[in-house]
XYZ file of C-alpha atoms in Angstrom:
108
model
C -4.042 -12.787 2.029
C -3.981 -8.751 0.699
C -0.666 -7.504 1.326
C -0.507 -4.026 3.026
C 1.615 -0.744 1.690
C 3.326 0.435 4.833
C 3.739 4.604 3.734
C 3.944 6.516 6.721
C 5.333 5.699 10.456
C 2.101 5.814 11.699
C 1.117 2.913 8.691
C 4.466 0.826 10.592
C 3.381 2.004 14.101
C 0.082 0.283 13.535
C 1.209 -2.560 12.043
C 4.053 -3.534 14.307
C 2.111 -3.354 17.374
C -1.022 -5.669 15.736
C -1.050 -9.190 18.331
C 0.361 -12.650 16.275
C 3.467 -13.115 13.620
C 3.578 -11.092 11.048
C 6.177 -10.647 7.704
C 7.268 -6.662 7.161
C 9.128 -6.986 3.458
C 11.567 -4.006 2.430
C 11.468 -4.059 -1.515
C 13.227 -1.933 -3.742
C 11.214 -1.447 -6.590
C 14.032 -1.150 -8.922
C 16.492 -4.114 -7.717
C 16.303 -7.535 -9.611
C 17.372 -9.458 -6.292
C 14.210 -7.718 -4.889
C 12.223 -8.445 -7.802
C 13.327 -12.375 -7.388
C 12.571 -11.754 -3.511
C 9.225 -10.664 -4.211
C 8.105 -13.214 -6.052
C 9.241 -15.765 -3.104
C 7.367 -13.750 -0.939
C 4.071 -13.866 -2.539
C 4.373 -17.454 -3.591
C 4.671 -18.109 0.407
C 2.083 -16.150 0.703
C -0.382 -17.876 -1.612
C -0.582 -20.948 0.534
C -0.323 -18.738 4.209
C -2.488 -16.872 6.526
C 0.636 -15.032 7.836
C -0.231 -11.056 8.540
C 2.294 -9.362 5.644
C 3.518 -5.990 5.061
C 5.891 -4.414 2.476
C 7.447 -0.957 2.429
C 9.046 0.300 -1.042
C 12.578 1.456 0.269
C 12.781 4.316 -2.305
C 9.370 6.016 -2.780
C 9.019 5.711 1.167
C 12.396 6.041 2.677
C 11.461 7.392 5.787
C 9.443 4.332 7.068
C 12.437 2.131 5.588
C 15.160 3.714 7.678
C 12.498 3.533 10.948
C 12.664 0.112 10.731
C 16.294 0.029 10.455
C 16.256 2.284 13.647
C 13.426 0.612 15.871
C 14.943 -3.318 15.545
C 18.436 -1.670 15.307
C 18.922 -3.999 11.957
C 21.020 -2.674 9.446
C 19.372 -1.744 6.601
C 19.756 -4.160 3.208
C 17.325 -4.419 0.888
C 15.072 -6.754 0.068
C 15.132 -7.353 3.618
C 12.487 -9.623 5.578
C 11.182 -9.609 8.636
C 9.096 -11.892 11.118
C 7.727 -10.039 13.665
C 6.185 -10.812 16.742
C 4.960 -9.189 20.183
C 6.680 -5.937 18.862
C 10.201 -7.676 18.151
C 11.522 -9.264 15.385
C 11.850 -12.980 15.911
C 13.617 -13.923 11.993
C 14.971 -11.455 9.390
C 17.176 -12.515 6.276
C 18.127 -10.361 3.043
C 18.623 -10.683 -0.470
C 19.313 -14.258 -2.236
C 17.947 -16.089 1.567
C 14.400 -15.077 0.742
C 12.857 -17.611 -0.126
C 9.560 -19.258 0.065
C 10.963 -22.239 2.183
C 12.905 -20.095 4.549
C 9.887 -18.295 5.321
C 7.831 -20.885 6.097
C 10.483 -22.276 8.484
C 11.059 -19.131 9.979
C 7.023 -18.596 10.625
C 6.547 -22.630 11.665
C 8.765 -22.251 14.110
């Protein structure tokens, strides 16, 4: 499954309000915790046919501090999020991303 670039609020408007569980993945594109992140990500990904997003927290800041302020999460980065009916259901940070947390988090 393709994941989608969130870039502008209306890109995270969209996708937030789409129907089922979905993952929304704040990466920072020059953090090796977020590199190692990443790669958990995608590896769930591989075997899933979970809805995914990921917004790059520097080139698109302002869609990365939206988020913060719509679930009222602190910001951290990487940062994960399950999402679901417009809320977020699971999120975890840095080290805790990992493909098995992931799939726990979406099996549940």
């Amino acid at each position: 499954m393709s994941i989608q670039q969130l870039h502008t609020l209306e890109d995270l408007e969209q996708y937030v309000a789409k129907s089922g569980k979905k993952l929304l993945f704040k990466h920072s594109t020059t953090c090796p915790i977020s590199a190692k992140a990443n790669e958990e990500f995608q590896a769930y990904l591989k075997d899933a046919d979970t809805a995914a997003a990921v917004v790059l927290v520097i080139e698109d800041r302002p869609v990365s501090n939206q988020i913060a302020e719509d679930f009222g999460i602190k910001h951290e980065s990487p940062q994960l999020f399950l999402l679901e009916d417009n809320e977020v259901r699971w999120n975890t940070s840095h080290w805790k991303i990992t493909r098995d947390a992931i799939k726990e988090a979406v099996n549940q």
